[in-house]
PDB file of C-alpha atoms in Angstrom:
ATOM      1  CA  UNK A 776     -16.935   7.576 -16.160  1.00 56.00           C
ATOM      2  CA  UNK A 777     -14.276   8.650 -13.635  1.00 64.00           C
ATOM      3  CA  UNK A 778     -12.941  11.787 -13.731  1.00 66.00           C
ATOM      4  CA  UNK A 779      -9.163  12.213 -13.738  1.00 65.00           C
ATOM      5  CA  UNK A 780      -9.533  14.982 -11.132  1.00 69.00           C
ATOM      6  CA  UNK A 781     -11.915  16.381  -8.842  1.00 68.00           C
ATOM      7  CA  UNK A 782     -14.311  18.760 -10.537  1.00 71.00           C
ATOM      8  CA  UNK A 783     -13.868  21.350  -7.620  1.00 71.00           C
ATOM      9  CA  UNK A 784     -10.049  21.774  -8.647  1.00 72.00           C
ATOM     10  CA  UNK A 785     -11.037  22.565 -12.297  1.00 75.00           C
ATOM     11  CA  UNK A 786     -10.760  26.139 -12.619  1.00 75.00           C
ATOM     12  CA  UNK A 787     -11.602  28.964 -15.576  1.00 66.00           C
ATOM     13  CA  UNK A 788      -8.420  29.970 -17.708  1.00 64.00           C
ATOM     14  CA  UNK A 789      -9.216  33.764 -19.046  1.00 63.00           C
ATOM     15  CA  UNK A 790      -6.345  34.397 -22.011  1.00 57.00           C
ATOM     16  CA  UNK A 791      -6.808  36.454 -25.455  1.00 59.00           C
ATOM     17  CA  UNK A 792      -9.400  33.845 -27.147  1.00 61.00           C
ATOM     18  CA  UNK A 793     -11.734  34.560 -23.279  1.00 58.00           C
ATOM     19  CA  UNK A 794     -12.571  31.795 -21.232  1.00 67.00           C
ATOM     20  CA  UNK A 795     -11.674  28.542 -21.101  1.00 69.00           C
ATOM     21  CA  UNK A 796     -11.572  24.877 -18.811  1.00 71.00           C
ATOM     22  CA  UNK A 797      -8.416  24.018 -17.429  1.00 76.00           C
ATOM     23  CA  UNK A 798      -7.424  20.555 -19.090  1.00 81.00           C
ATOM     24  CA  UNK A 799      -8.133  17.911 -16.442  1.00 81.00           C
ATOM     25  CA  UNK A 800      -5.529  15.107 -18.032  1.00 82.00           C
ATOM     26  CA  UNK A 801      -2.888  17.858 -17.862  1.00 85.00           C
ATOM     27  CA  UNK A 802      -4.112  18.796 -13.988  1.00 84.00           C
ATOM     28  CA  UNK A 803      -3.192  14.924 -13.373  1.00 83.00           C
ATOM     29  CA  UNK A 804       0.008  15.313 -14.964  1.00 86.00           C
ATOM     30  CA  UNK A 805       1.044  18.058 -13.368  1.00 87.00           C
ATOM     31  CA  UNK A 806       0.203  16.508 -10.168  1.00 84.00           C
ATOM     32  CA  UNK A 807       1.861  13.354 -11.046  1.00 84.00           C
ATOM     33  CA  UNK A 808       5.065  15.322 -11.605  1.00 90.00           C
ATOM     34  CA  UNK A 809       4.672  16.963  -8.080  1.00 88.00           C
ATOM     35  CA  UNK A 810       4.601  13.584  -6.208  1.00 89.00           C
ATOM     36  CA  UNK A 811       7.520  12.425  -8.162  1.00 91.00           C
ATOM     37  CA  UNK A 812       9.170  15.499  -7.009  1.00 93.00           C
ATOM     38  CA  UNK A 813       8.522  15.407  -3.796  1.00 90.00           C
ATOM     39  CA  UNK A 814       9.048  11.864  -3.066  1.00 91.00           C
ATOM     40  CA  UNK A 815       5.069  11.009  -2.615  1.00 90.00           C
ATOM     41  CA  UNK A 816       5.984   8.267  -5.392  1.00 90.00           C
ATOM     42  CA  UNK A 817       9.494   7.200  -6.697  1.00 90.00           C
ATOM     43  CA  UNK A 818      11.274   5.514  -9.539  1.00 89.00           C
ATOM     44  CA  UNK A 819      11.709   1.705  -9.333  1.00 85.00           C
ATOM     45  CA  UNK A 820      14.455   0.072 -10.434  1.00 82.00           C
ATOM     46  CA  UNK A 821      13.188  -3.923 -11.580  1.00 79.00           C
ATOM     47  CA  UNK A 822      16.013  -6.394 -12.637  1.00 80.00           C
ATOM     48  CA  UNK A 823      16.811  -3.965 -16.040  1.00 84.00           C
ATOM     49  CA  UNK A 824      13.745  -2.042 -16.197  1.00 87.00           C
ATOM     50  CA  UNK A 825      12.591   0.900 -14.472  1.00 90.00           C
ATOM     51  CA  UNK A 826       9.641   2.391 -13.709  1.00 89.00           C
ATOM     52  CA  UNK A 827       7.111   5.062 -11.877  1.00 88.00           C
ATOM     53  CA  UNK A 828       5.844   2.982  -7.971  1.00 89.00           C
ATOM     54  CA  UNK A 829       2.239   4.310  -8.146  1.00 88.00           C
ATOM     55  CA  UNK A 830       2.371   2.844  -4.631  1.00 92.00           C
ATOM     56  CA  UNK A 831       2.630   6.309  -2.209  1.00 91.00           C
ATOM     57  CA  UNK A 832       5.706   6.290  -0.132  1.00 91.00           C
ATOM     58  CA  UNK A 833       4.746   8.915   2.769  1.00 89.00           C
ATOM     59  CA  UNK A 834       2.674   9.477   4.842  1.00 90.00           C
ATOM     60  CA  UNK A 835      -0.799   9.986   5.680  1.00 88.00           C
ATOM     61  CA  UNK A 836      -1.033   7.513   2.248  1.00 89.00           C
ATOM     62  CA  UNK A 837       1.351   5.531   3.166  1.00 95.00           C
ATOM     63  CA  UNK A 838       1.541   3.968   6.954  1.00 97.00           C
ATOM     64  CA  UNK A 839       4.403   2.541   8.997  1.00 97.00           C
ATOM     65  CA  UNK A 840       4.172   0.222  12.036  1.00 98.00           C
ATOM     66  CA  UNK A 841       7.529  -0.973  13.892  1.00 97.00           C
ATOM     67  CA  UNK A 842       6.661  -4.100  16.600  1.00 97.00           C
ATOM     68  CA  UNK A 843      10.381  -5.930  17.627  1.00 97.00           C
ATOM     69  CA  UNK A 844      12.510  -4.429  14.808  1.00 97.00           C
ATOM     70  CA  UNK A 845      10.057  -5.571  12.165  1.00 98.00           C
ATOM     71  CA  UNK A 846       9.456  -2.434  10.193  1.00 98.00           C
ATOM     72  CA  UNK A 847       6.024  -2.793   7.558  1.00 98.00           C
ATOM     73  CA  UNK A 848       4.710  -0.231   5.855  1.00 97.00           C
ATOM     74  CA  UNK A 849       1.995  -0.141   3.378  1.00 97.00           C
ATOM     75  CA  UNK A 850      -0.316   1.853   1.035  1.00 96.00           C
ATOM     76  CA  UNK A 851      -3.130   1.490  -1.597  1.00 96.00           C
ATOM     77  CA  UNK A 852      -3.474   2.519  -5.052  1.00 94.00           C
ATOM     78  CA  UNK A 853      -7.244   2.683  -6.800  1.00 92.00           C
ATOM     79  CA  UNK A 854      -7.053   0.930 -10.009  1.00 91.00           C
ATOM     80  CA  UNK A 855      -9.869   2.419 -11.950  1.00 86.00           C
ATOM     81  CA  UNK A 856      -9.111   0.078 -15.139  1.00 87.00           C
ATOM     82  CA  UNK A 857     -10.089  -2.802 -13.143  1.00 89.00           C
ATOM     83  CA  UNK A 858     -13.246  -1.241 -11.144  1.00 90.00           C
ATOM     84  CA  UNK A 859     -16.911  -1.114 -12.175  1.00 87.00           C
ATOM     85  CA  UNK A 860     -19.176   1.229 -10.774  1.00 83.00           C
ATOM     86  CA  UNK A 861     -21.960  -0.500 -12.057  1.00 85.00           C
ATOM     87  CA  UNK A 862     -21.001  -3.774 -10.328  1.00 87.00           C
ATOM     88  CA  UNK A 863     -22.788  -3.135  -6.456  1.00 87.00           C
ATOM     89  CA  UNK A 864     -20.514  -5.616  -5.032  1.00 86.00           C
ATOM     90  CA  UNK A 865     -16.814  -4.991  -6.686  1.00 87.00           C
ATOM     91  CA  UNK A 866     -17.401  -1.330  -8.047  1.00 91.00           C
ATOM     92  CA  UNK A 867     -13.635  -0.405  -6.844  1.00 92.00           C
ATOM     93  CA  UNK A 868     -10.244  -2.150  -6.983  1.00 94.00           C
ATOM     94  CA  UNK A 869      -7.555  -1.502  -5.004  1.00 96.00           C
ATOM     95  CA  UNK A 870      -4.159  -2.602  -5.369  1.00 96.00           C
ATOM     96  CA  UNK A 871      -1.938  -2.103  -2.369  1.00 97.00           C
ATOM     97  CA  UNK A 872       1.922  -2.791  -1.502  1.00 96.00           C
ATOM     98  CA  UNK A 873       3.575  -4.211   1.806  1.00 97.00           C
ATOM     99  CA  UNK A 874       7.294  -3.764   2.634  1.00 96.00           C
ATOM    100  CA  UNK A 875       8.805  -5.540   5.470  1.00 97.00           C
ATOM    101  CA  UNK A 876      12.017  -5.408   6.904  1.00 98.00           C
ATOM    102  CA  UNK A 877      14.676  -5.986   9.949  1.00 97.00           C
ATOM    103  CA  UNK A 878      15.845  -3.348  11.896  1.00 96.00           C
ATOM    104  CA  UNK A 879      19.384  -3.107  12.249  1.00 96.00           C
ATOM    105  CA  UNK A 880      19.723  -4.411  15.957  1.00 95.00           C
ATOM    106  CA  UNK A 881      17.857  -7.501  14.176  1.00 95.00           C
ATOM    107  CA  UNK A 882      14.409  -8.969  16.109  1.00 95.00           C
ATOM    108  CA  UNK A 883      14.348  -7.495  19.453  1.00 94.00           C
ATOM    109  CA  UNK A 884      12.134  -9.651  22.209  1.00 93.00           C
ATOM    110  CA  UNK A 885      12.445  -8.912  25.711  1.00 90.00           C
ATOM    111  CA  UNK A 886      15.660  -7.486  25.579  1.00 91.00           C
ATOM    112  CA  UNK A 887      17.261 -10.760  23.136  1.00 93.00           C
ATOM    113  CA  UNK A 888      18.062  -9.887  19.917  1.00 94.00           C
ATOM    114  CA  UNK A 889      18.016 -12.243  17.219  1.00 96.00           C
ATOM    115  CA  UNK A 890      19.513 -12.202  13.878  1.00 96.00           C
ATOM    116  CA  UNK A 891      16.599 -12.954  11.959  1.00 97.00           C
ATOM    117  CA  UNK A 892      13.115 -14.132  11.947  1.00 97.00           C
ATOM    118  CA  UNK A 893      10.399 -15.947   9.574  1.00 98.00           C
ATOM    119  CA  UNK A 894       6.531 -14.870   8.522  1.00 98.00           C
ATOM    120  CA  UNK A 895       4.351 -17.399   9.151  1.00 97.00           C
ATOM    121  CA  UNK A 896       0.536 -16.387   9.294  1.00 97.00           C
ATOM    122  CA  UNK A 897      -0.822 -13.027   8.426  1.00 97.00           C
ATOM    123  CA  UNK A 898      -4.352 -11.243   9.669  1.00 97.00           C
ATOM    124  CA  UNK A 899      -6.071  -8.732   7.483  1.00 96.00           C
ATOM    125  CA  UNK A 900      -9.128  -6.988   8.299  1.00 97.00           C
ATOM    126  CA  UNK A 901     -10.704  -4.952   5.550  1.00 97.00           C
ATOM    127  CA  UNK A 902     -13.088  -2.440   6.495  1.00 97.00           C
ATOM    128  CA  UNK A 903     -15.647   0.019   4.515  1.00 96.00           C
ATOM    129  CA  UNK A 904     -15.938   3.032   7.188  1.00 94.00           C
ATOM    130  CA  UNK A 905     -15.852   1.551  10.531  1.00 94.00           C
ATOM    131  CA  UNK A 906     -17.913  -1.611   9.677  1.00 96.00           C
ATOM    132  CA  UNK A 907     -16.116  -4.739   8.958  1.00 96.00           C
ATOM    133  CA  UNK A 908     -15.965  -6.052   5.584  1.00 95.00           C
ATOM    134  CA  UNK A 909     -13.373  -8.673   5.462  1.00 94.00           C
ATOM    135  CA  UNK A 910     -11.526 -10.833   7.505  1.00 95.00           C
ATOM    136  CA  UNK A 911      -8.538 -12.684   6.485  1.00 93.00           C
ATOM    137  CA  UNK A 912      -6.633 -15.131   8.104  1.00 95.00           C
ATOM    138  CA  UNK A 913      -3.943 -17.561   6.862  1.00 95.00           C
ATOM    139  CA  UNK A 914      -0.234 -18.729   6.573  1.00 96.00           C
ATOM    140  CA  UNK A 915       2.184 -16.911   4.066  1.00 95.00           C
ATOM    141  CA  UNK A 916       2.002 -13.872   1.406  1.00 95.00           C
ATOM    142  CA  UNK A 917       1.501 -14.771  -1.757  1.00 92.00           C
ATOM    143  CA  UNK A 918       2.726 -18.195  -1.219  1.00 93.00           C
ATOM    144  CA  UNK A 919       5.931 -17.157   0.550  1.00 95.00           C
ATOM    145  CA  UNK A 920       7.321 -17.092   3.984  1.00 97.00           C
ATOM    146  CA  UNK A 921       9.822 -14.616   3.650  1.00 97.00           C
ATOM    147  CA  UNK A 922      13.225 -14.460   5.866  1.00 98.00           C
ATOM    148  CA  UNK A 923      13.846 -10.988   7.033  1.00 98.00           C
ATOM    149  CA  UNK A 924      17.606 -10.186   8.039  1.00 97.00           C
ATOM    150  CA  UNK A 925      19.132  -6.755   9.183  1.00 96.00           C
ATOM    151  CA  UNK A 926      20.883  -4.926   5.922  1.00 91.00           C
ATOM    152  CA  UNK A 927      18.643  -6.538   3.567  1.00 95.00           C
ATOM    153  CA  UNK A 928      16.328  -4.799   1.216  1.00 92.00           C
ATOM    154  CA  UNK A 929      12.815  -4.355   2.153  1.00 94.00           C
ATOM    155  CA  UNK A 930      10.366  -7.779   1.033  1.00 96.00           C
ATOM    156  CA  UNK A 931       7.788  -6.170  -1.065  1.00 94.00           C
ATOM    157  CA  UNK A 932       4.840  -8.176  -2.162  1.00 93.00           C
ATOM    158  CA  UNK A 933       1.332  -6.686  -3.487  1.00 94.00           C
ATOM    159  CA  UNK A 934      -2.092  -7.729  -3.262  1.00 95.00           C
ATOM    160  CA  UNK A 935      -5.550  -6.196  -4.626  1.00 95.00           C
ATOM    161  CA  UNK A 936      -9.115  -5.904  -3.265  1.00 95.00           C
ATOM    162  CA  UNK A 937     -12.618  -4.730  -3.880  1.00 95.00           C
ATOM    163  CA  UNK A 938     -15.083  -2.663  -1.768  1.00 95.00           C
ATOM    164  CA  UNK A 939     -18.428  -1.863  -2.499  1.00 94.00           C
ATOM    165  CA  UNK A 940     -18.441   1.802  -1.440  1.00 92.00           C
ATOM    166  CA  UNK A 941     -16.203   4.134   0.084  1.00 91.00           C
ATOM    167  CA  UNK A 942     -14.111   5.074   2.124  1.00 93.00           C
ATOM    168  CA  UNK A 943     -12.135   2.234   2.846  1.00 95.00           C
ATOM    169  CA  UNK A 944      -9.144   0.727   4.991  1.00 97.00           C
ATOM    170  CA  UNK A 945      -6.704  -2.013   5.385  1.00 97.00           C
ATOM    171  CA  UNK A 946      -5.003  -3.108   8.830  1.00 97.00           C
ATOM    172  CA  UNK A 947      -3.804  -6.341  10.448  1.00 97.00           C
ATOM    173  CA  UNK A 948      -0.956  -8.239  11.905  1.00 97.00           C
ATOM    174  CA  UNK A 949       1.920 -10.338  10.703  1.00 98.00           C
ATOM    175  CA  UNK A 950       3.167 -13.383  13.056  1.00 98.00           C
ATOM    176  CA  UNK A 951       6.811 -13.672  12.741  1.00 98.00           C
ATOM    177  CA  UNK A 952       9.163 -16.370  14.371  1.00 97.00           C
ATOM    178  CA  UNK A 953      12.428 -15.092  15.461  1.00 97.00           C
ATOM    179  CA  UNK A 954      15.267 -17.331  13.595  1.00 96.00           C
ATOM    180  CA  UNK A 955      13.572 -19.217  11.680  1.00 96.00           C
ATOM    181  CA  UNK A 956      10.106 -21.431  11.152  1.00 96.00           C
ATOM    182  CA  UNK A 957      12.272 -24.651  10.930  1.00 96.00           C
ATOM    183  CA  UNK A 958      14.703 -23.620  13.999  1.00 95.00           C
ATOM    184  CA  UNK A 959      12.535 -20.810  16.467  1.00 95.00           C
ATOM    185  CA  UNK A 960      14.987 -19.052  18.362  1.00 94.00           C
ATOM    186  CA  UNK A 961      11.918 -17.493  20.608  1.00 93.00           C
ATOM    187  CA  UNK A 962       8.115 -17.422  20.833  1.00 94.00           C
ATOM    188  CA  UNK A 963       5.782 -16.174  17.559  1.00 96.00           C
ATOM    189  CA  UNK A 964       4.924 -12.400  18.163  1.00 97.00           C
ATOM    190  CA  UNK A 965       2.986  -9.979  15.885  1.00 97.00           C
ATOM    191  CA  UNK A 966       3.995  -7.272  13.712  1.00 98.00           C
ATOM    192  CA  UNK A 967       1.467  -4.707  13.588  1.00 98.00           C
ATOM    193  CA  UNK A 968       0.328  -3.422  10.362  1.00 97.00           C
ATOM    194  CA  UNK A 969      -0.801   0.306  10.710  1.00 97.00           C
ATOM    195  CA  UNK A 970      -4.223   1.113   9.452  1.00 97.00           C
ATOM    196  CA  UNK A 971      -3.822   2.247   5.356  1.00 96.00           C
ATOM    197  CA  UNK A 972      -6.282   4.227   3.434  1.00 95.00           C
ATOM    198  CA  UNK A 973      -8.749   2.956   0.613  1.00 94.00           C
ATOM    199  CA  UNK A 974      -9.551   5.776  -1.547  1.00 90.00           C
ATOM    200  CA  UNK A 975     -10.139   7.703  -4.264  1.00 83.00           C
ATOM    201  CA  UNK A 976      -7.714   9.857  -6.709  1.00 71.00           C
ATOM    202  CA  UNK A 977      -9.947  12.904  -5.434  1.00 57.00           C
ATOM    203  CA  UNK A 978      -9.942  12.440  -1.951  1.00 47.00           C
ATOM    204  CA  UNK A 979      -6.398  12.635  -2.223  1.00 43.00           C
ATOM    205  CA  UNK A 980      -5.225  15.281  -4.896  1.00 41.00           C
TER     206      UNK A 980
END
């Protein structure tokens, strides 16, 4: 079992009937609320439906990293319905969200700005403390090689992992082309992707 909240912010309740535990699901709630409130998590609008963005929007959960106009931020989200904590190799899932966008100067390289540019390759590395865990290498996200231009709306795409034990992090590197992969304007260069936290509802409440 997983506890909703941390056991240390479950507090005694005195009222006419004595005594009595707070209610943990409503302690969630509550905190839930807050976040929405102040912008930790937001409303997201999807074709016609809308919904909550689990995905945290500030920081220290969420991290930001701007190399040549490319802007990327990115954040986790533990996804207890899909962990097992029985399981010694995938006991916890994490889901986590990249957005990527173009500055409004465009790609800046050397002083030459260019209207757009292309992701070819990215480079994850997935780490469980400060020991390495994972190392991922290859072209695309999620099949795609998206085409950032200045004004658009951020690319989102999202991704999941396990780790074995905790705490955990995410980092890595994005190699762009400035124009595009079938005309390069310039020389690949790497958008930095800020190092992103792996953990649990009650490291973070």
């Amino acid at each position: 079992m997983i506890p909703c909240v941390p056991g240390s912010l479950i507090s005694l309740l005195n009222d006419r009937k004595g005594s009595q535990v707070q209610d943990a699901l409503l302690l969630w709630l509550e905190e839930h609320c807050r976040r929405l409130e102040s912008g930790i998590i937001k409303v997201r609008q999807d074709d016609e439906l809308r919904g909550i963005n689990l995905f945290p929007e500030l920081p220290p959960l969420c991290c930001t990293a701007i190399t040549n106009g490319v802007k990327v931020r990115a954040s986790a989200v533990f996804v207890p319905e899909g962990s097992n904590l029985e399981d010694e190799d995938e006991k916890y899932l994490f889901a986590y969200t990249v957005r990527m966008s173009l500055s409004p100067e465009g790609c800046i390289i050397s002083g030459m700005n260019f209207g757009s540019c292309q992701l070819y390759w990215r480079h994850w590395v997935i780490r469980i403390g400060d020991a390495v865990v994972d190392n991922v290498n290859g072209e695309a996200v999620i099949g795609k090689f998206p085409l950032l231009r200045p004004g658009e709306e951020e690319f989102i795409y999202e991704s999941c992992t396990f780790l074995s034990s905790l705490p955990g992090s995410i980092e890595g590197c994005f190699t762009f082309v400035p124009g595009r992969l079938t005309d390069p304007s310039s020389s690949p260069f790497e958008a930095q992707v800020a190092r992103f936290p792996l953990l649990l509802p009650d490291y973070i409440f």
